[in-house]
Amino acid sequence: MARFFSRFRSRDKPQNRTAGSSFTFYMGGSSSGKHVNERSAMQMTAVYACVRILSEAVAGLPLHLYRYNDSGGKEKATDHPLYTLLHDEPNPEMSSFVFRETLMTHLLLYGNAYAQIVRNGKGEVIGLYPLMPSKMTVDRDDNGRLFYSYTHSNEEADTMRNETVILQPSDVLHIPGLGFDGLVGYSPIAMARNAIGMAIACEEYGARFFANNAAPSGVLEYPGTLKNPERIRDSWNAQYGGSANSHRVAVLEDGLHFTPISISPNEAQFLETRKFQLNEIARIFRIPPHMIGDLDKSSFSNIEQQSLEFVKYTLDPWVVRWEQSLFRSLFNADEKKQYFFKFNVEGLLRGDYQSRMNGYATARQNGWMSANDIRELENMDKIPAEEGGDLYLVNGNMIPILATQKSAGTEDENDGNEEVLELGDPGSERKRIGR
């Protein structure tokens, strides 16, 4: 086994460190003194909310497999095995929603999402299983070809315990995030660990503050010499420390005096600092603050626009990463000419009911949407084609500009004996009426 692995050498791959830095992302603490990794970051409510919003949004979008038809359009390829695999059930253990939610969570926390591609004897994809990014490394062999090395841990199946498996690129669905080499993405948590570490420190400070009766710490002063100061301190904490002992009346004997020494949270701008750190975390994931509960700068007039911007500038780039990675990893050369994956984000861009109806009316009257096109977007049953559900109609009082010019020329040639009138009623015809 050692001789087998000696054939491979590590490529110049990302080492979880920025250029010129002397510290790794996942090892050591942040500048605030708090250790930050993907698990501790998820204990922050803002990080948890941002990851949950994006992962559930991608998992909840309809994902369809399409093929190009002979007329130049597209149609759902429901007969292809990959349609059911991605739309309904990637493997017997999880639904499509759970599968995409899991991979999107990995992508947001680790910067990469991996899934093992299981194929049958014909080379057809029959299953997709998520893999933990923390156990995966991407390397090159002596010939420069990529390979994936995955290490199983003790909590996994007994048959694969403590083994390292070499996977070829054709066996791995890899969705990389933002990175420096185009192959491996960098963790947003690692890149912003100082900001997240400060948020963790602020949260812990607030928890300890309220655990101490929401009062600052201080000094017990005694005019004489104490023989056992630890006993007095422990007795004070037991009697008056903790939120359960708040507002208790302290009794001081023998000249003992309590003097607070810490500044108040207001003086330290504790609340403002916490709010700023929440916005910092929202900025990392490009989440509108109102989606994680900060409504200070949101109003009735702009909150809908912020939601649309979330779809266009936050969600859409992640969706494109998914679509192109699925296309690259799951199709062979011939299928890439016929098929493609597409997430449907139209439902998130529809706007309110009145805006949708006005848009549908314009599309219907100008002939580029039929009744069934509109009903499909509104998740309604289609009207049978024989009843006109697929007809594309235009307003009857609209005529080609060429016909109007021709009519004007005819009017000039009639020596004033006739005039051309165009009746405005829908479906009317141009008639010549003698004077």
PDB file of C-alpha atoms in Angstrom, residues 46 71-72 144 224 236 238 265 285 342 389 409:
ATOM      1  CA  ALA A  46     -25.962  34.876  12.055  1.00  0.00           C
ATOM      2  CA  SER A  71     -37.469  23.010 -33.349  1.00  0.00           C
ATOM      3  CA  GLY A  72     -34.627  24.693 -31.465  1.00  0.00           C
ATOM      4  CA  GLY A 144      -0.205  15.788 -13.982  1.00  0.00           C
ATOM      5  CA  GLY A 224      -7.332  45.027  57.260  1.00  0.00           C
ATOM      6  CA  TRP A 236     -19.522  36.076  47.499  1.00  0.00           C
ATOM      7  CA  ALA A 238     -22.031  31.624  45.583  1.00  0.00           C
ATOM      8  CA  PRO A 265     -21.852  47.617  28.195  1.00  0.00           C
ATOM      9  CA  PHE A 285     -22.481  35.437   2.474  1.00  0.00           C
ATOM     10  CA  LYS A 342     -31.676  24.040 -15.157  1.00  0.00           C
ATOM     11  CA  GLY A 389     -54.994  27.020 -24.502  1.00  0.00           C
ATOM     12  CA  GLY A 409     -50.244  56.121 -50.641  1.00  0.00           C
TER      13      GLY A 409
END
